[in-house]
Amino acid sequence: MAVLQKIRQRSLLLILVIGFSLLAFIVQDLYRKGGLSQTSKDVGSINGTGISFEDFRIKVSNVEKSGQGVTSTQAANQVWDQEVSIALLTAEFDKLGIRVGENHIMEIFKADQNIAQNPTFLNAAGKFDVAKFKEFFKANPDQAQNLKDREKDAALNAKFQIYNSLIKAGVYTTDSEGKFKYGMEANKVNFDYVSVLFSSVKDSEVKISDEEITNYMKTNEKKFKAEESREIQYVLIEDKASPEDENEVKASVNALLSSRIEYNKNTGKNDTLPGFKGAKDAIDFVNANSDKPYDSTYISKKDLPAQFADQLFNLAPGEVFGPYMNSNYVCLSKNLGRKAGANAKASHILISYEGTQVANKKEKRTKEQAKAKAEMLLAQVQANPSSFMMVALMNSDDSSSQQGGDLGYFAQGQMVKPFNDFVFSNPVGKIGLVETDFGYHIINVTDKQDAVRLATIAQKIEPSEATSDQIYTKAVKFEMDATEGDFDKVAKTAKLQTNPTIKVKVMDENFGILGNQRQIVRWAFESETKIGDVKRFEVPNVGNVIAKVKAVFEAGLTPIADARPMVEPILKNKKKAEIIKAKMKGATLEAIAAANKTQVKPALDVTLENPTLPGVGQEAKVVGTAFALKGDKISAPIDGNLGVYVVKTKTVFTAPTLKNYADYVAKLKSQNASASSRIIPALKVDAKIEDNRSQFNY
C-alpha cells in the first residue's frame, strides 16, 4: 500500500517521465530508420551509381504482390540482385557504345507471346502487325505509359542480346586449341616414379598460425572476400505445456466418458447428461467438446494413427476407444459405422485422341483410331492380366504409365464419374473399358479397402495461462541475468541449453532450425547493437528466444576461423613438402625409394587429359613433368596434390598428326557455351557495391 501511495503522490512526475521516454523512443526509432537523419536516399549503389529507395520499394512491393509466395526479405533480395545486374550491364553497354533502335525493340516485342499472339495486334493473315500495334497505343493514350515502361525493358533486353553475341564471338576456339586438345588426349607417357605422400608426416609436426592464414588470404583477397556478418548464440525457452497441463486435459477428456450432472437454468433442476458412449447425437457431442470439428470422412486402416490403428479400425459400432494420444491431442473415438470398399485402388491405360484434355499424347490419333486401339489392348490384357503393367508402360498417354498405370488408392468421387462408377461397381480383378473427356480408359480394379467413420473428440494440450506466465517470467529473468553475467554460465545455472552459434549476414532471414526469424537478424545488425548484447524475442508457436551477439565480423577478409578448414591443409602440405624434400635425395630412383622406405612404381600410358597415377589420384604437375623431361634424367622433387614425387621418363608416345581437328574444336566450343552465364559474377568481382538495405528496415 505504501508503494501505491507514493505512486499517487508522484503521478504528475511519472506521467512526465513516461511521456519523455516515449518521445525519446520515437525520435530514436526515426533516426534508426532514416526518418530524420538518413545519410542516404539510396538503398545502395553500384560503382557510384545510386539505387533510389522509392523505386526499389515499389519494385519490392510489386514482387510481393505477384503471388509468388515470397517473403518481404526474399522479394528485397530478388529485386536487389536484379538492380545490381542491370547497373553492371548498363555500364558495360555504355562503355562499349551499344545502342538499339525501334527495330531492335520491336523484335523483342515480337518474341513476347503475350504481344505477338494478342489478337488486337494481328492482321487478317494472323501475323503480328507493327502498324496495328502502334495504332492501338496512339488510339489509347492511357496505355502509353505502360508501353514506355515495356520499351525500357525491351531496350535493355535488346542491348543484352547484342552484348551476349559479342561475348560469344569473343570466346573463339582456334584450330591450334583443337590440336592441343587432341594432343592432351592422344599423347601418352610411360615413366617410373617415387612418391612420398603428405599423410606420411603427422599433422602434429606442422603448426599453422593465424598470421600465416591471414597472409595466405591476402595473396588472393578476391577469393577470400567476405560480407559483414554476426555470430549469435541463443537459448530457446519453449512455450510448451507442463505435465500438470497435460494431466488436466487428460482428466477433462476422461470425464467425457461418464455421465455428469448439470444445472438447467430453464427448469431450475439438475439434469443428468450422458457421457460420450451414451450420447444420442455423437456429432453434436463432438462439436461441443472437441477442438477439432466432426469429420464425416470414412478412413481406411492405413490412415489411422499407426499406434492405435488396430483398436480404432476394429471397434464395434457405438463403441468408444480412448483416451489416447494423437500428436499433441488427447482423443476419444466412437465408431459410427463401417463401409465396405470405401477406398479403391486401380490401374489404367489411357488412349487419348485429338481434342481431349491430354497434353503429352504418345501419338496423334482420331477418336475412332483411339477406340480401335483401346479395344485391341483391352482384349490383350483380358487374355493375359499379368501383362497390364507392361502394356500401360508402353501405350498409356497418362503420366501414371511410368508406374505401370497404377493410380494408387482413392475415395468415392475423386475420379471422373464414368471412371469412378466402373471402379466402385465392379469387384477386384475386373478389367474393362470406359470413355471420359480424357479418352478411353482400360481399367484394372486392383484392390479395395474397408473404412470406418469415427466421431473423434480431440482436445489440444496447450500451456495454461499459469504455465505461460511462468515461461515468460523465466525468459525475462534469463534475459536480465545474461545481460549482466556470462551467457553460458547463466544458462547452465538455469538448466537451459545454449544452442550452437549461428552466423548470419545482414540480409539473411533464416536463423538455424527456427527458420525465418528476420527480427533477430535485423537486431544483430542495428548500429546500437554491440558484442555481448542480449535481447529476448517472442516467437509465435515456438517460445522465447534469448539471443546474444557473440562476434562481429566487418566486411573484408573471411574470418580466420571460417578460412582455417580450407587454408590450413594447403599450408600444412607446403610445410610437409619441405620436410619430405629434405629426405628425397639419391642418384637413382631406387636409392631415393630406399631412403624413404617406399618403392619405385610404374605409370603406363598416362595422358595430360587424364593425369591419374594408379592408387594415388590426379597429379597433373607430375605427369606434365614426365612429358617434359629429357634424356635419362631424374626430375627434381615435385610438389603434387597428395605428396612429393620424383620421376624418370621411359618413353613418350606422340600421336600422329590429323588432317583437321574439327572434332576437338567442337569439344572445346561446347565447354565455352556457358560463357554468358559467367558475365554477372565476373563483373561483380571488380565492382564497388554498397548495400544500404538494412538502413531502410529490410
XYZ file of C-alpha atoms in Angstrom:
698
model
C 0.000 0.000 0.000
C 2.884 2.331 0.783
C 4.211 1.874 -2.733
C 0.813 2.715 -4.244
C 0.578 5.831 -2.081
C 3.977 7.039 -3.316
C 2.932 6.461 -6.932
C -0.220 8.519 -6.402
C 1.805 11.343 -4.832
C 4.174 11.437 -7.791
C 1.652 10.763 -10.570
C 2.399 14.018 -12.438
C 6.139 13.332 -12.359
C 5.517 9.750 -13.504
C 3.403 10.918 -16.459
C 6.102 13.382 -17.498
C 8.810 10.686 -17.280
C 6.744 8.224 -19.339
C 5.938 10.896 -21.913
C 9.593 11.896 -22.244
C 10.615 8.218 -22.599
C 8.058 7.646 -25.351
C 9.233 10.768 -27.197
C 12.858 9.641 -26.896
C 11.924 6.193 -28.176
C 10.090 7.639 -31.201
C 12.944 10.015 -32.025
C 15.494 7.223 -31.676
C 13.390 4.984 -33.911
C 13.122 7.722 -36.535
C 16.874 8.180 -36.509
C 17.458 4.468 -36.780
C 15.033 4.046 -39.691
C 16.243 7.118 -41.506
C 13.229 9.323 -40.818
C 15.312 12.283 -39.598
C 18.945 11.671 -40.321
C 19.113 9.046 -43.041
C 22.513 9.667 -44.576
C 21.415 8.453 -47.998
C 18.227 8.446 -50.029
C 19.603 5.473 -51.950
C 19.086 1.889 -50.913
C 22.542 1.158 -52.310
C 24.981 1.989 -55.078
C 26.938 0.151 -57.762
C 30.207 1.742 -58.804
C 28.929 5.080 -57.536
C 25.516 4.887 -59.245
C 22.748 5.042 -56.654
C 19.613 2.892 -56.499
C 16.670 5.073 -55.452
C 14.903 3.819 -52.336
C 11.480 4.834 -53.620
C 11.903 2.982 -56.928
C 13.324 -0.013 -55.046
C 10.408 -0.024 -52.581
C 7.831 -0.038 -55.397
C 9.561 -2.920 -57.185
C 9.787 -4.959 -53.969
C 6.097 -4.320 -53.323
C 5.225 -5.484 -56.847
C 7.157 -8.725 -56.347
C 5.376 -9.328 -53.030
C 2.006 -8.773 -54.733
C 2.848 -11.069 -57.642
C 1.549 -14.117 -55.823
C 4.868 -15.975 -55.859
C 4.635 -16.658 -52.124
C 7.898 -14.899 -51.288
C 8.684 -13.138 -48.010
C 9.497 -9.425 -47.949
C 13.192 -10.252 -47.478
C 13.179 -12.679 -50.395
C 11.469 -10.038 -52.535
C 14.069 -7.445 -51.498
C 16.900 -9.859 -52.341
C 15.346 -10.692 -55.699
C 14.964 -7.028 -56.666
C 18.446 -6.184 -55.349
C 20.101 -8.881 -57.459
C 18.160 -7.627 -60.473
C 19.148 -3.994 -59.859
C 22.818 -4.897 -59.397
C 22.823 -6.911 -62.625
C 21.109 -4.111 -64.584
C 23.514 -1.473 -63.249
C 26.611 -3.554 -64.072
C 25.374 -4.449 -67.548
C 24.219 -0.909 -68.354
C 27.701 0.379 -67.516
C 29.156 -2.209 -69.907
C 26.694 -1.241 -72.635
C 27.644 2.436 -72.282
C 31.360 1.641 -72.240
C 31.045 -0.341 -75.466
C 28.699 2.177 -77.095
C 25.904 -0.347 -77.585
C 22.757 1.354 -78.870
C 19.397 -0.002 -80.005
C 16.672 1.469 -82.177
C 12.989 0.918 -82.785
C 13.589 -2.187 -84.899
C 15.546 -3.889 -82.099
C 12.812 -3.109 -79.572
C 10.088 -4.329 -81.924
C 11.915 -7.654 -82.388
C 11.897 -8.127 -78.618
C 8.147 -7.426 -78.569
C 7.590 -9.950 -81.353
C 9.372 -12.602 -79.280
C 6.921 -11.998 -76.416
C 3.967 -14.338 -76.988
C 1.664 -12.103 -74.914
C 2.224 -9.374 -77.505
C 2.904 -11.314 -80.690
C -0.202 -13.511 -80.241
C -2.523 -10.769 -78.986
C -5.499 -10.645 -81.413
C -5.514 -6.828 -81.156
C -2.166 -6.685 -82.975
C -2.766 -9.371 -85.620
C -3.587 -8.716 -89.265
C -6.015 -10.658 -91.455
C -3.397 -13.345 -92.038
C -2.962 -13.856 -88.280
C 0.509 -12.262 -88.225
C 1.794 -9.576 -85.860
C 1.254 -6.179 -87.500
C 3.549 -3.352 -86.367
C 1.170 -0.726 -87.798
C -1.771 -2.112 -85.773
C 0.444 -2.260 -82.678
C 1.374 1.435 -82.995
C -2.173 2.457 -83.897
C -3.543 0.824 -80.743
C -1.338 2.892 -78.425
C -1.971 6.021 -80.459
C -5.706 5.488 -80.028
C -5.308 4.597 -76.331
C -3.070 7.267 -74.766
C -3.912 5.967 -71.275
C -1.816 2.878 -72.175
C 1.149 4.947 -73.400
C 2.999 4.932 -70.055
C 2.720 1.175 -69.860
C 4.255 0.955 -73.342
C 7.130 3.252 -72.321
C 7.905 1.017 -69.355
C 7.830 -2.046 -71.607
C 10.080 -0.293 -74.119
C 12.697 0.356 -71.414
C 12.792 -3.328 -70.532
C 12.811 -4.313 -74.200
C 15.687 -1.906 -74.959
C 17.703 -3.380 -72.087
C 16.946 -6.899 -73.323
C 17.969 -5.989 -76.885
C 21.250 -4.486 -75.665
C 21.987 -7.601 -73.659
C 21.415 -9.789 -76.718
C 23.953 -7.700 -78.648
C 26.363 -7.792 -75.696
C 25.901 -11.536 -75.309
C 26.600 -12.013 -79.025
C 29.846 -10.058 -78.624
C 30.845 -12.270 -75.689
C 30.121 -15.427 -77.653
C 32.006 -14.112 -80.678
C 34.960 -13.251 -78.442
C 35.104 -16.759 -76.989
C 36.561 -18.218 -80.172
C 38.153 -21.644 -80.423
C 41.083 -21.938 -82.847
C 42.385 -24.953 -84.731
C 45.555 -24.705 -82.629
C 43.477 -25.161 -79.495
C 41.785 -28.172 -81.093
C 45.195 -29.608 -81.956
C 46.382 -29.082 -78.390
C 43.225 -30.770 -77.066
C 43.929 -33.743 -79.350
C 47.487 -33.954 -78.022
C 46.279 -33.930 -74.409
C 44.015 -36.880 -75.143
C 46.214 -38.883 -77.523
C 49.849 -38.313 -76.454
C 50.992 -40.828 -73.825
C 53.919 -41.167 -71.470
C 55.428 -44.111 -69.565
C 57.522 -43.321 -66.514
C 58.697 -44.600 -63.154
C 58.245 -42.578 -60.015
C 58.781 -42.467 -56.284
C 56.132 -40.840 -54.131
C 56.077 -39.839 -50.501
C 52.581 -38.776 -49.511
C 51.816 -35.849 -47.215
C 49.926 -38.240 -44.936
C 53.280 -39.833 -44.007
C 54.085 -36.707 -41.982
C 51.983 -36.289 -38.834
C 49.831 -33.159 -38.601
C 51.267 -32.550 -35.131
C 54.685 -31.925 -36.708
C 53.466 -28.817 -38.565
C 51.605 -25.922 -36.982
C 49.830 -23.108 -38.826
C 49.365 -19.757 -37.091
C 46.533 -17.282 -37.569
C 49.046 -14.866 -39.084
C 50.040 -17.404 -41.748
C 46.380 -17.954 -42.680
C 45.804 -14.192 -42.903
C 48.890 -13.714 -45.090
C 47.726 -16.504 -47.397
C 44.295 -14.908 -47.767
C 45.883 -11.534 -48.543
C 47.640 -13.085 -51.562
C 44.202 -13.773 -53.069
C 41.834 -11.286 -51.449
C 39.077 -11.683 -54.049
C 38.792 -15.379 -53.277
C 38.542 -14.709 -49.547
C 36.279 -11.671 -49.731
C 33.621 -11.795 -47.019
C 30.478 -9.801 -46.305
C 29.734 -8.249 -42.937
C 28.369 -10.880 -40.570
C 27.387 -11.577 -36.969
C 27.787 -14.660 -34.799
C 24.833 -15.208 -32.487
C 24.311 -17.719 -29.728
C 20.901 -18.280 -28.208
C 18.749 -20.106 -25.720
C 15.253 -21.286 -26.609
C 12.669 -21.493 -23.849
C 9.835 -23.360 -25.496
C 6.245 -22.336 -24.959
C 5.017 -25.816 -24.136
C 2.551 -27.345 -21.760
C 3.631 -28.548 -18.336
C 2.927 -32.081 -17.069
C 0.124 -30.517 -14.989
C -1.421 -29.001 -18.141
C -1.250 -32.366 -19.878
C -2.861 -34.146 -16.920
C -5.615 -31.528 -16.798
C -6.508 -32.107 -20.466
C -6.406 -35.887 -19.969
C -8.726 -35.557 -16.973
C -11.067 -33.298 -18.970
C -11.298 -35.791 -21.831
C -11.600 -38.771 -19.489
C -14.523 -37.080 -17.724
C -16.453 -37.079 -21.016
C -16.729 -40.850 -20.828
C -19.033 -40.727 -17.820
C -22.410 -39.107 -17.368
C -22.448 -35.827 -15.455
C -24.917 -33.680 -13.567
C -25.509 -30.168 -14.865
C -27.844 -27.456 -13.584
C -30.608 -26.460 -16.041
C -31.457 -22.766 -15.734
C -34.725 -23.180 -17.626
C -36.171 -25.881 -15.379
C -34.326 -24.961 -12.204
C -33.356 -28.579 -11.769
C -30.225 -30.685 -12.198
C -30.069 -32.743 -15.392
C -28.083 -35.925 -15.783
C -26.224 -35.698 -19.087
C -24.911 -38.878 -20.722
C -21.241 -39.430 -21.486
C -19.807 -39.857 -24.957
C -20.781 -43.510 -25.271
C -24.396 -42.889 -24.300
C -24.838 -39.605 -26.167
C -27.822 -39.676 -28.523
C -26.129 -37.399 -31.057
C -22.414 -38.179 -31.220
C -21.801 -35.468 -33.809
C -23.228 -32.682 -31.618
C -21.337 -34.102 -28.647
C -18.039 -33.924 -30.600
C -18.643 -30.382 -31.840
C -19.499 -29.251 -28.308
C -16.421 -30.766 -26.664
C -13.656 -31.010 -29.271
C -11.012 -28.579 -30.509
C -11.462 -30.159 -33.947
C -14.895 -30.299 -35.638
C -16.553 -33.567 -36.551
C -15.191 -35.140 -39.764
C -17.625 -37.392 -41.654
C -14.897 -38.945 -43.854
C -14.563 -42.729 -43.943
C -10.984 -43.599 -43.001
C -9.064 -46.682 -44.064
C -6.886 -48.519 -41.558
C -3.639 -47.262 -43.108
C -4.709 -43.656 -42.482
C -5.476 -44.123 -38.783
C -2.866 -43.294 -36.106
C -0.402 -46.182 -36.508
C -0.109 -46.984 -32.780
C -3.873 -47.385 -32.341
C -4.931 -48.416 -35.876
C -5.989 -51.957 -34.883
C -8.136 -50.847 -31.934
C -9.793 -47.991 -33.841
C -10.453 -49.992 -37.021
C -11.919 -52.974 -35.167
C -14.241 -51.010 -32.856
C -17.803 -52.318 -32.769
C -20.489 -49.805 -33.858
C -21.216 -47.416 -30.951
C -18.117 -48.455 -29.015
C -15.667 -45.830 -27.709
C -11.870 -46.090 -27.612
C -9.634 -43.861 -25.529
C -8.418 -41.605 -24.177
C -5.357 -41.911 -26.404
C -2.664 -39.521 -27.615
C -2.505 -38.472 -31.256
C 0.175 -35.910 -31.927
C -0.469 -33.120 -29.390
C -4.105 -34.035 -28.759
C -5.881 -36.237 -26.219
C -8.600 -38.128 -28.097
C -11.728 -40.228 -27.704
C -13.148 -42.003 -30.765
C -16.569 -43.575 -31.279
C -17.366 -45.920 -34.173
C -20.277 -44.651 -36.275
C -20.141 -47.445 -38.815
C -18.055 -49.318 -41.347
C -18.212 -49.089 -45.148
C -17.060 -51.932 -47.366
C -14.928 -50.916 -50.337
C -14.865 -47.242 -49.331
C -11.476 -46.785 -50.974
C -10.322 -48.447 -54.149
C -7.053 -48.948 -55.978
C -6.886 -49.215 -59.755
C -4.540 -49.118 -62.720
C -5.424 -47.813 -66.152
C -4.193 -47.451 -69.703
C -5.289 -44.148 -71.247
C -5.657 -43.928 -75.015
C -6.427 -40.313 -75.883
C -7.167 -38.655 -79.211
C -7.073 -35.215 -80.806
C -9.278 -32.776 -78.881
C -9.031 -34.412 -75.431
C -7.574 -32.712 -72.350
C -4.271 -34.595 -72.514
C -1.074 -32.661 -73.193
C 1.538 -35.346 -73.870
C -0.010 -37.822 -76.259
C 2.342 -40.580 -77.400
C 0.881 -40.438 -80.900
C -1.701 -38.461 -82.869
C -4.947 -40.321 -83.494
C -8.625 -39.720 -84.212
C -11.353 -40.777 -81.802
C -12.133 -43.800 -83.983
C -8.477 -44.822 -84.070
C -8.212 -44.399 -80.297
C -11.277 -46.588 -79.700
C -9.970 -49.307 -82.019
C -6.577 -49.307 -80.259
C -8.202 -49.332 -76.805
C -10.392 -52.320 -77.725
C -7.369 -54.160 -79.107
C -5.352 -53.524 -75.897
C -8.382 -54.468 -73.751
C -8.543 -57.880 -75.421
C -4.782 -58.284 -74.899
C -4.821 -57.577 -71.137
C -8.022 -59.553 -70.550
C -6.341 -62.562 -72.136
C -3.170 -62.007 -70.069
C -3.848 -59.789 -66.982
C -0.216 -60.050 -65.839
C 0.815 -58.020 -68.909
C -1.202 -54.970 -67.794
C 1.788 -53.137 -66.277
C 3.973 -53.507 -69.375
C 1.140 -52.604 -71.761
C 0.455 -49.441 -69.702
C 4.130 -48.523 -69.689
C 4.368 -48.812 -73.477
C 0.989 -47.372 -74.516
C -0.690 -45.149 -71.901
C -0.892 -41.400 -72.570
C -1.069 -40.725 -68.835
C 1.908 -39.886 -66.568
C 0.988 -42.935 -64.467
C 2.400 -45.060 -67.304
C 5.787 -44.834 -65.549
C 4.194 -46.722 -62.628
C 2.614 -49.297 -64.929
C -0.682 -47.381 -64.847
C -1.006 -47.574 -61.044
C -3.180 -44.717 -59.687
C -2.946 -45.675 -56.020
C -5.898 -45.549 -53.608
C -8.759 -43.072 -53.989
C -12.171 -42.486 -52.452
C -15.626 -42.215 -53.995
C -15.979 -39.085 -56.130
C -12.280 -38.383 -56.621
C -12.249 -39.639 -60.209
C -14.408 -38.522 -63.161
C -17.857 -40.177 -62.998
C -17.569 -42.937 -65.651
C -14.200 -43.987 -64.228
C -15.459 -43.760 -60.639
C -18.635 -45.744 -61.373
C -16.754 -48.583 -63.059
C -14.240 -48.995 -60.233
C -16.725 -48.864 -57.356
C -19.372 -51.040 -59.036
C -17.009 -53.879 -60.001
C -15.053 -56.413 -57.944
C -11.277 -56.582 -57.567
C -9.712 -58.147 -60.682
C -12.292 -56.764 -63.118
C -10.816 -55.278 -66.316
C -12.975 -53.109 -68.538
C -13.186 -50.110 -70.866
C -14.799 -46.707 -70.221
C -14.758 -43.375 -72.049
C -14.220 -39.969 -70.390
C -13.265 -36.465 -71.542
C -9.642 -37.633 -71.432
C -10.120 -40.539 -73.842
C -10.573 -44.292 -73.472
C -9.503 -45.948 -70.208
C -8.731 -49.619 -69.896
C -9.225 -50.085 -66.141
C -7.992 -52.832 -63.843
C -9.534 -52.798 -60.341
C -6.611 -53.985 -58.205
C -7.771 -53.583 -54.580
C -10.495 -52.268 -52.303
C -10.350 -51.189 -48.683
C -12.995 -51.084 -45.997
C -13.114 -47.888 -43.973
C -14.604 -46.695 -40.708
C -16.297 -43.449 -39.784
C -15.256 -42.161 -36.387
C -16.617 -39.400 -34.209
C -13.460 -38.149 -32.510
C -13.150 -35.716 -29.640
C -9.683 -34.138 -29.758
C -8.543 -31.657 -27.127
C -5.182 -29.971 -27.656
C -2.547 -29.977 -24.948
C -1.546 -26.343 -24.600
C 0.212 -24.299 -21.944
C -2.210 -22.909 -19.403
C -2.162 -19.232 -18.569
C -0.227 -20.019 -15.384
C 2.347 -22.026 -17.359
C 2.710 -19.269 -19.976
C 3.275 -16.765 -17.166
C 5.977 -18.993 -15.680
C 7.659 -19.368 -19.085
C 7.553 -15.613 -19.637
C 8.978 -14.922 -16.171
C 11.750 -17.465 -16.699
C 12.628 -15.944 -20.102
C 12.690 -12.369 -18.788
C 14.819 -13.391 -15.795
C 17.265 -15.204 -18.042
C 17.495 -12.167 -20.335
C 18.284 -9.903 -17.354
C 20.795 -12.316 -15.798
C 22.513 -12.985 -19.148
C 22.816 -9.259 -19.807
C 24.788 -8.863 -16.581
C 26.597 -12.198 -16.420
C 28.221 -14.925 -18.529
C 25.668 -16.252 -21.040
C 26.790 -19.901 -20.845
C 27.079 -19.956 -17.064
C 23.693 -18.313 -16.594
C 22.155 -20.887 -18.964
C 23.781 -23.744 -17.055
C 22.527 -22.380 -13.725
C 19.012 -22.066 -15.165
C 19.287 -25.618 -16.576
C 18.856 -24.328 -20.121
C 20.724 -25.478 -23.221
C 22.842 -22.987 -25.144
C 22.391 -23.730 -28.841
C 25.331 -23.756 -31.284
C 26.236 -20.313 -32.590
C 24.676 -19.184 -35.862
C 26.455 -16.916 -38.330
C 24.205 -14.555 -40.264
C 24.667 -11.889 -42.930
C 22.863 -8.570 -42.973
C 20.082 -9.654 -45.373
C 19.603 -13.205 -44.061
C 16.247 -14.184 -42.638
C 16.716 -17.840 -41.710
C 18.004 -18.438 -38.199
C 19.119 -22.059 -37.868
C 16.377 -24.582 -37.097
C 13.994 -21.756 -36.146
C 13.620 -20.790 -39.811
C 12.535 -17.275 -40.749
C 13.426 -15.007 -37.814
C 14.266 -11.806 -39.636
C 13.684 -9.699 -36.488
C 16.636 -11.376 -34.724
C 18.977 -10.840 -37.683
C 17.872 -7.225 -38.076
C 18.517 -6.524 -34.375
C 22.014 -8.023 -34.582
C 22.960 -5.520 -37.301
C 21.439 -2.401 -35.740
C 24.036 0.321 -35.151
C 23.445 0.360 -31.389
C 23.810 -3.429 -31.017
C 27.272 -4.365 -29.783
C 29.192 -7.560 -28.989
C 27.791 -9.083 -25.806
C 24.338 -7.502 -26.154
C 21.424 -9.740 -25.202
C 17.781 -9.497 -26.241
C 14.663 -11.612 -25.853
C 12.331 -12.337 -28.780
C 8.884 -13.898 -28.629
C 8.452 -16.348 -31.491
C 4.808 -17.361 -32.112
C 4.089 -21.088 -31.669
C 7.692 -21.661 -30.580
C 8.543 -19.746 -27.415
C 11.099 -17.224 -26.243
C 14.479 -16.855 -27.926
C 17.133 -15.084 -25.886
C 19.944 -14.144 -28.268
C 23.436 -12.801 -27.668
C 25.766 -11.215 -30.215
C 28.923 -13.258 -29.720
C 31.074 -11.815 -32.508
C 31.002 -9.066 -35.133
C 32.819 -9.503 -38.437
C 33.211 -6.467 -40.650
C 33.302 -6.764 -44.431
C 36.750 -7.727 -45.701
C 38.742 -10.928 -45.427
C 36.995 -14.136 -44.415
C 37.212 -14.650 -40.628
C 40.196 -16.833 -39.735
C 38.005 -19.461 -38.062
C 35.996 -19.849 -41.286
C 39.043 -19.856 -43.558
C 41.134 -22.272 -41.491
C 39.408 -25.530 -42.627
C 40.185 -24.610 -46.262
C 43.545 -22.862 -45.909
C 45.229 -24.877 -43.160
C 45.574 -28.139 -45.184
C 47.187 -26.176 -48.050
C 49.745 -24.518 -45.775
C 50.383 -27.740 -43.869
C 51.085 -29.603 -47.110
C 53.579 -26.915 -48.113
C 55.453 -27.393 -44.849
C 55.220 -31.162 -45.139
C 56.601 -30.910 -48.678
C 59.746 -29.193 -47.369
C 60.216 -31.918 -44.750
C 59.788 -34.652 -47.380
C 62.051 -32.953 -49.961
C 64.919 -32.908 -47.473
C 64.815 -36.727 -47.464
C 64.323 -37.254 -51.216
C 67.997 -37.421 -52.157
C 69.854 -40.031 -54.200
C 71.409 -40.726 -57.592
C 68.729 -43.226 -58.623
C 65.023 -43.734 -58.037
C 65.852 -46.913 -56.159
C 68.151 -45.033 -53.787
C 65.514 -42.345 -53.168
C 62.865 -45.041 -52.573
C 65.117 -46.890 -50.122
C 65.870 -43.683 -48.203
C 62.139 -43.067 -47.799
C 61.130 -46.701 -47.155
C 58.951 -46.902 -50.245
C 59.098 -48.415 -53.736
C 59.627 -47.365 -57.342
C 56.295 -47.555 -59.148
C 55.457 -47.568 -62.882
C 52.917 -45.336 -64.660
C 51.861 -46.572 -68.102
C 50.114 -44.789 -70.981
C 49.216 -41.704 -68.952
C 47.783 -38.661 -70.749
C 47.569 -34.984 -69.822
C 43.813 -35.180 -70.276
C 43.602 -37.802 -67.516
C 46.794 -37.417 -65.426
C 45.948 -40.174 -62.948
C 48.566 -42.221 -61.105
C 47.380 -45.738 -60.151
C 46.444 -45.960 -56.494
C 47.179 -42.257 -55.922
C 44.925 -39.991 -57.944
C 45.159 -36.982 -60.258
C 48.649 -35.441 -60.372
C 48.821 -33.105 -63.379
C 52.156 -31.484 -62.402
C 53.810 -34.883 -62.098
C 52.540 -36.098 -65.482
C 53.404 -32.757 -67.132
C 56.961 -33.024 -65.788
C 57.239 -36.575 -67.146
C 56.254 -35.366 -70.645
C 58.823 -32.543 -70.494
C 61.738 -34.482 -69.001
C 64.568 -35.103 -71.489
C 67.187 -37.816 -71.628
C 67.899 -40.336 -68.915
C 67.392 -37.840 -66.099
C 65.681 -37.891 -62.730
C 63.432 -34.924 -62.019
C 63.743 -32.626 -59.067
C 61.168 -33.240 -56.330
C 57.686 -32.195 -57.491
C 55.020 -30.816 -55.136
C 51.850 -32.668 -56.093
C 48.300 -32.689 -54.771
C 48.826 -35.597 -52.392
C 52.574 -35.747 -51.864
C 56.061 -35.149 -53.258
C 57.225 -37.062 -56.339
C 60.392 -37.791 -58.278
C 60.017 -39.185 -61.817
C 62.113 -40.722 -64.562
C 60.648 -40.820 -68.064
C 60.953 -44.048 -70.058
C 59.030 -43.377 -73.301
C 56.810 -40.670 -74.788
C 54.317 -41.593 -77.490
C 53.345 -38.694 -79.769
C 50.093 -39.288 -81.649
C 50.119 -38.906 -85.457
C 49.098 -35.555 -86.951
C 45.498 -35.289 -88.190
C 44.301 -33.544 -91.335
C 41.908 -31.421 -89.255
C 40.902 -31.106 -85.618
C 37.274 -30.125 -86.076
C 36.006 -32.733 -83.588
C 38.312 -31.407 -80.884
C 37.453 -27.798 -81.682
C 33.781 -28.760 -81.269
C 34.510 -30.250 -77.844
C 36.113 -27.016 -76.674
C 33.296 -24.924 -78.115
C 30.722 -26.903 -76.126
C 32.695 -26.168 -72.960
C 32.505 -22.442 -73.718
C 28.758 -22.463 -74.375
C 28.014 -21.277 -70.825
C 30.296 -18.221 -71.070
C 27.355 -15.798 -70.863
C 26.267 -17.209 -67.503
C 29.593 -16.137 -66.026
C 29.258 -12.472 -67.059
C 27.471 -11.123 -63.982
C 29.631 -12.995 -61.402
C 32.751 -11.736 -63.201
C 31.515 -8.125 -63.212
C 30.607 -8.320 -59.509
C 34.150 -9.309 -58.537
C 35.614 -5.939 -59.560
C 32.555 -3.807 -58.784
C 32.203 -1.494 -55.804
C 28.813 -2.465 -54.425
C 27.360 -0.652 -51.418
C 24.293 -2.250 -49.855
C 22.294 0.055 -47.546
C 19.090 -2.006 -47.442
C 19.345 -2.729 -43.728
C 19.152 1.029 -43.038
C 15.698 1.057 -44.631
C 14.325 -1.687 -42.375
C 14.526 -4.507 -44.925
